[in-house]
Amino acid sequence: MEEKQYTILIAEDDADIIEVLKLYLENQGYRILSAENGAAAFRLIEKEKVDLGIFDIMMPRMNGFELI
């Protein structure tokens, strides 16, 4: 039986934070999508199936609360 790979979207304007989270989560078997602001994350959500979102609250263009 094939195991499902979950997709996590990280929306964060600090590239270093994205890289640390991405490294850890990919090592745990998750597929990671990332966006540098809320508007870019919203566009990804429209075209990709996302199982979990990790959103920074204070981002440019659309903050984490607006994105949710």
mmCIF file of N, CA and C in Angstrom:
data_model
loop_
_atom_site.group_PDB
_atom_site.id
_atom_site.type_symbol
_atom_site.label_atom_id
_atom_site.label_comp_id
_atom_site.label_asym_id
_atom_site.label_seq_id
_atom_site.Cartn_x
_atom_site.Cartn_y
_atom_site.Cartn_z
ATOM 1 N N MET A 1 0.851 -1.182 0.000
ATOM 2 C CA MET A 1 0.000 0.000 0.000
ATOM 3 C C MET A 1 0.896 1.245 0.000
ATOM 4 N N GLU A 2 0.593 2.169 -0.883
ATOM 5 C CA GLU A 2 1.404 3.376 -1.015
ATOM 6 C C GLU A 2 1.010 4.415 0.033
ATOM 7 N N GLU A 3 2.019 5.010 0.662
ATOM 8 C CA GLU A 3 1.779 6.020 1.686
ATOM 9 C C GLU A 3 1.555 7.376 1.031
ATOM 10 N N LYS A 4 0.556 8.130 1.520
ATOM 11 C CA LYS A 4 0.244 9.456 0.978
ATOM 12 C C LYS A 4 1.300 10.458 1.418
ATOM 13 N N GLN A 5 1.735 11.298 0.484
ATOM 14 C CA GLN A 5 2.666 12.364 0.832
ATOM 15 C C GLN A 5 1.854 13.645 1.014
ATOM 16 N N TYR A 6 1.901 14.210 2.200
ATOM 17 C CA TYR A 6 1.171 15.434 2.500
ATOM 18 C C TYR A 6 1.955 16.643 2.013
ATOM 19 N N THR A 7 1.198 17.677 1.609
ATOM 20 C CA THR A 7 1.798 18.916 1.121
ATOM 21 C C THR A 7 1.585 20.022 2.141
ATOM 22 N N ILE A 8 2.678 20.709 2.483
ATOM 23 C CA ILE A 8 2.639 21.829 3.421
ATOM 24 C C ILE A 8 3.054 23.089 2.679
ATOM 25 N N LEU A 9 2.272 24.137 2.835
ATOM 26 C CA LEU A 9 2.593 25.440 2.259
ATOM 27 C C LEU A 9 3.146 26.338 3.360
ATOM 28 N N ILE A 10 4.348 26.873 3.135
ATOM 29 C CA ILE A 10 4.960 27.817 4.061
ATOM 30 C C ILE A 10 4.899 29.198 3.406
ATOM 31 N N ALA A 11 4.222 30.137 4.048
ATOM 32 C CA ALA A 11 4.169 31.519 3.580
ATOM 33 C C ALA A 11 4.916 32.373 4.595
ATOM 34 N N GLU A 12 6.073 32.870 4.176
ATOM 35 C CA GLU A 12 6.978 33.573 5.088
ATOM 36 C C GLU A 12 7.859 34.510 4.266
ATOM 37 N N ASP A 13 8.049 35.733 4.740
ATOM 38 C CA ASP A 13 8.871 36.688 3.989
ATOM 39 C C ASP A 13 10.353 36.618 4.340
ATOM 40 N N ASP A 14 10.742 35.778 5.269
ATOM 41 C CA ASP A 14 12.149 35.598 5.629
ATOM 42 C C ASP A 14 12.644 34.285 5.011
ATOM 43 N N ALA A 15 13.503 34.387 4.002
ATOM 44 C CA ALA A 15 13.984 33.213 3.265
ATOM 45 C C ALA A 15 14.722 32.223 4.162
ATOM 46 N N ASP A 16 15.433 32.721 5.172
ATOM 47 C CA ASP A 16 16.158 31.823 6.080
ATOM 48 C C ASP A 16 15.203 30.927 6.868
ATOM 49 N N ILE A 17 14.099 31.493 7.306
ATOM 50 C CA ILE A 17 13.095 30.705 8.045
ATOM 51 C C ILE A 17 12.482 29.653 7.130
ATOM 52 N N ILE A 18 12.177 30.024 5.900
ATOM 53 C CA ILE A 18 11.636 29.057 4.940
ATOM 54 C C ILE A 18 12.604 27.896 4.760
ATOM 55 N N GLU A 19 13.877 28.194 4.575
ATOM 56 C CA GLU A 19 14.868 27.143 4.333
ATOM 57 C C GLU A 19 14.991 26.180 5.510
ATOM 58 N N VAL A 20 14.980 26.700 6.740
ATOM 59 C CA VAL A 20 15.071 25.838 7.916
ATOM 60 C C VAL A 20 13.841 24.941 8.023
ATOM 61 N N LEU A 21 12.661 25.527 7.880
ATOM 62 C CA LEU A 21 11.437 24.727 7.950
ATOM 63 C C LEU A 21 11.384 23.701 6.824
ATOM 64 N N LYS A 22 11.746 24.132 5.629
ATOM 65 C CA LYS A 22 11.727 23.244 4.468
ATOM 66 C C LYS A 22 12.667 22.060 4.671
ATOM 67 N N LEU A 23 13.872 22.315 5.125
ATOM 68 C CA LEU A 23 14.854 21.256 5.362
ATOM 69 C C LEU A 23 14.313 20.232 6.360
ATOM 70 N N TYR A 24 13.794 20.714 7.471
ATOM 71 C CA TYR A 24 13.289 19.812 8.501
ATOM 72 C C TYR A 24 12.090 19.004 8.001
ATOM 73 N N LEU A 25 11.131 19.693 7.382
ATOM 74 C CA LEU A 25 9.894 19.026 6.969
ATOM 75 C C LEU A 25 10.106 18.072 5.799
ATOM 76 N N GLU A 26 10.970 18.427 4.850
ATOM 77 C CA GLU A 26 11.265 17.505 3.751
ATOM 78 C C GLU A 26 11.949 16.241 4.277
ATOM 79 N N ASN A 27 12.808 16.389 5.278
ATOM 80 C CA ASN A 27 13.455 15.220 5.881
ATOM 81 C C ASN A 27 12.456 14.301 6.576
ATOM 82 N N GLN A 28 11.295 14.834 6.930
ATOM 83 C CA GLN A 28 10.231 14.040 7.545
ATOM 84 C C GLN A 28 9.273 13.457 6.505
ATOM 85 N N GLY A 29 9.534 13.727 5.215
ATOM 86 C CA GLY A 29 8.738 13.128 4.149
ATOM 87 C C GLY A 29 7.636 13.997 3.572
ATOM 88 N N TYR A 30 7.559 15.249 3.958
ATOM 89 C CA TYR A 30 6.514 16.134 3.455
ATOM 90 C C TYR A 30 6.947 16.818 2.156
ATOM 91 N N ARG A 31 5.982 17.096 1.306
ATOM 92 C CA ARG A 31 6.206 17.911 0.111
ATOM 93 C C ARG A 31 5.991 19.356 0.541
ATOM 94 N N ILE A 32 6.934 20.252 0.212
ATOM 95 C CA ILE A 32 6.869 21.631 0.674
ATOM 96 C C ILE A 32 6.704 22.587 -0.500
ATOM 97 N N LEU A 33 5.742 23.487 -0.351
ATOM 98 C CA LEU A 33 5.590 24.631 -1.240
ATOM 99 C C LEU A 33 5.896 25.859 -0.401
ATOM 100 N N SER A 34 6.449 26.893 -1.019
ATOM 101 C CA SER A 34 6.730 28.103 -0.248
ATOM 102 C C SER A 34 6.387 29.339 -1.060
ATOM 103 N N ALA A 35 6.082 30.409 -0.329
ATOM 104 C CA ALA A 35 5.745 31.695 -0.930
ATOM 105 C C ALA A 35 6.308 32.799 -0.054
ATOM 106 N N GLU A 36 6.741 33.886 -0.692
ATOM 107 C CA GLU A 36 7.371 34.982 0.045
ATOM 108 C C GLU A 36 6.382 36.023 0.563
ATOM 109 N N ASN A 37 5.112 35.886 0.215
ATOM 110 C CA ASN A 37 4.091 36.791 0.740
ATOM 111 C C ASN A 37 2.729 36.112 0.634
ATOM 112 N N GLY A 38 1.743 36.730 1.255
ATOM 113 C CA GLY A 38 0.409 36.138 1.281
ATOM 114 C C GLY A 38 -0.244 36.042 -0.076
ATOM 115 N N ALA A 39 -0.031 37.039 -0.935
ATOM 116 C CA ALA A 39 -0.635 37.020 -2.267
ATOM 117 C C ALA A 39 -0.088 35.853 -3.095
ATOM 118 N N ALA A 40 1.214 35.613 -3.024
ATOM 119 C CA ALA A 40 1.820 34.483 -3.740
ATOM 120 C C ALA A 40 1.311 33.157 -3.177
ATOM 121 N N ALA A 41 1.150 33.079 -1.872
ATOM 122 C CA ALA A 41 0.614 31.870 -1.244
ATOM 123 C C ALA A 41 -0.820 31.612 -1.703
ATOM 124 N N PHE A 42 -1.605 32.659 -1.787
ATOM 125 C CA PHE A 42 -3.000 32.526 -2.235
ATOM 126 C C PHE A 42 -3.054 31.955 -3.654
ATOM 127 N N ARG A 43 -2.169 32.444 -4.527
ATOM 128 C CA ARG A 43 -2.123 31.928 -5.902
ATOM 129 C C ARG A 43 -1.753 30.439 -5.920
ATOM 130 N N LEU A 44 -0.837 30.025 -5.048
ATOM 131 C CA LEU A 44 -0.478 28.606 -4.964
ATOM 132 C C LEU A 44 -1.660 27.755 -4.491
ATOM 133 N N ILE A 45 -2.387 28.257 -3.506
ATOM 134 C CA ILE A 45 -3.545 27.523 -2.973
ATOM 135 C C ILE A 45 -4.604 27.317 -4.047
ATOM 136 N N GLU A 46 -4.728 28.292 -4.943
ATOM 137 C CA GLU A 46 -5.726 28.178 -6.016
ATOM 138 C C GLU A 46 -5.400 27.048 -6.998
ATOM 139 N N LYS A 47 -4.121 26.695 -7.153
ATOM 140 C CA LYS A 47 -3.770 25.686 -8.148
ATOM 141 C C LYS A 47 -3.182 24.393 -7.577
ATOM 142 N N GLU A 48 -2.864 24.355 -6.295
ATOM 143 C CA GLU A 48 -2.269 23.171 -5.666
ATOM 144 C C GLU A 48 -3.137 22.706 -4.495
ATOM 145 N N LYS A 49 -3.150 21.384 -4.272
ATOM 146 C CA LYS A 49 -3.823 20.861 -3.084
ATOM 147 C C LYS A 49 -2.844 20.983 -1.917
ATOM 148 N N VAL A 50 -3.246 21.677 -0.895
ATOM 149 C CA VAL A 50 -2.411 21.902 0.288
ATOM 150 C C VAL A 50 -3.102 21.268 1.488
ATOM 151 N N ASP A 51 -2.356 20.450 2.223
ATOM 152 C CA ASP A 51 -2.913 19.781 3.397
ATOM 153 C C ASP A 51 -2.752 20.598 4.676
ATOM 154 N N LEU A 52 -1.695 21.428 4.721
ATOM 155 C CA LEU A 52 -1.432 22.223 5.912
ATOM 156 C C LEU A 52 -0.727 23.507 5.493
ATOM 157 N N GLY A 53 -1.078 24.607 6.130
ATOM 158 C CA GLY A 53 -0.407 25.874 5.869
ATOM 159 C C GLY A 53 0.272 26.391 7.124
ATOM 160 N N ILE A 54 1.494 26.875 6.956
ATOM 161 C CA ILE A 54 2.223 27.546 8.029
ATOM 162 C C ILE A 54 2.434 28.971 7.540
ATOM 163 N N PHE A 55 1.716 29.921 8.145
ATOM 164 C CA PHE A 55 1.689 31.287 7.639
ATOM 165 C C PHE A 55 2.230 32.282 8.651
ATOM 166 N N ASP A 56 3.152 33.115 8.188
ATOM 167 C CA ASP A 56 3.642 34.244 8.975
ATOM 168 C C ASP A 56 2.493 35.252 9.087
ATOM 169 N N ILE A 57 2.333 35.859 10.222
ATOM 170 C CA ILE A 57 1.269 36.846 10.404
ATOM 171 C C ILE A 57 1.622 38.167 9.724
ATOM 172 N N MET A 58 2.857 38.601 9.851
ATOM 173 C CA MET A 58 3.251 39.911 9.318
ATOM 174 C C MET A 58 4.058 39.738 8.032
ATOM 175 N N MET A 59 3.333 39.676 6.896
ATOM 176 C CA MET A 59 3.950 39.553 5.577
ATOM 177 C C MET A 59 3.491 40.715 4.709
ATOM 178 N N PRO A 60 4.274 41.064 3.703
ATOM 179 C CA PRO A 60 3.839 42.105 2.767
ATOM 180 C C PRO A 60 2.753 41.586 1.830
ATOM 181 N N ARG A 61 2.041 42.506 1.216
ATOM 182 C CA ARG A 61 1.017 42.276 0.196
ATOM 183 C C ARG A 61 -0.260 41.621 0.715
ATOM 184 N N MET A 62 -0.172 40.682 1.614
ATOM 185 C CA MET A 62 -1.343 40.062 2.256
ATOM 186 C C MET A 62 -0.802 39.366 3.500
ATOM 187 N N ASN A 63 -1.281 39.783 4.666
ATOM 188 C CA ASN A 63 -0.729 39.174 5.893
ATOM 189 C C ASN A 63 -1.365 37.795 6.131
ATOM 190 N N GLY A 64 -0.854 37.093 7.123
ATOM 191 C CA GLY A 64 -1.323 35.748 7.417
ATOM 192 C C GLY A 64 -2.787 35.658 7.778
ATOM 193 N N PHE A 65 -3.301 36.661 8.495
ATOM 194 C CA PHE A 65 -4.725 36.668 8.834
ATOM 195 C C PHE A 65 -5.589 36.825 7.582
ATOM 196 N N GLU A 66 -5.206 37.699 6.695
ATOM 197 C CA GLU A 66 -5.954 37.887 5.446
ATOM 198 C C GLU A 66 -5.902 36.628 4.597
ATOM 199 N N LEU A 67 -4.775 35.982 4.581
ATOM 200 C CA LEU A 67 -4.622 34.756 3.792
ATOM 201 C C LEU A 67 -5.540 33.656 4.309
ATOM 202 N N ILE A 68 -5.603 33.507 5.616
ATOM 203 C CA ILE A 68 -6.476 32.478 6.196
ATOM 204 C C ILE A 68 -7.929 32.784 5.888
#
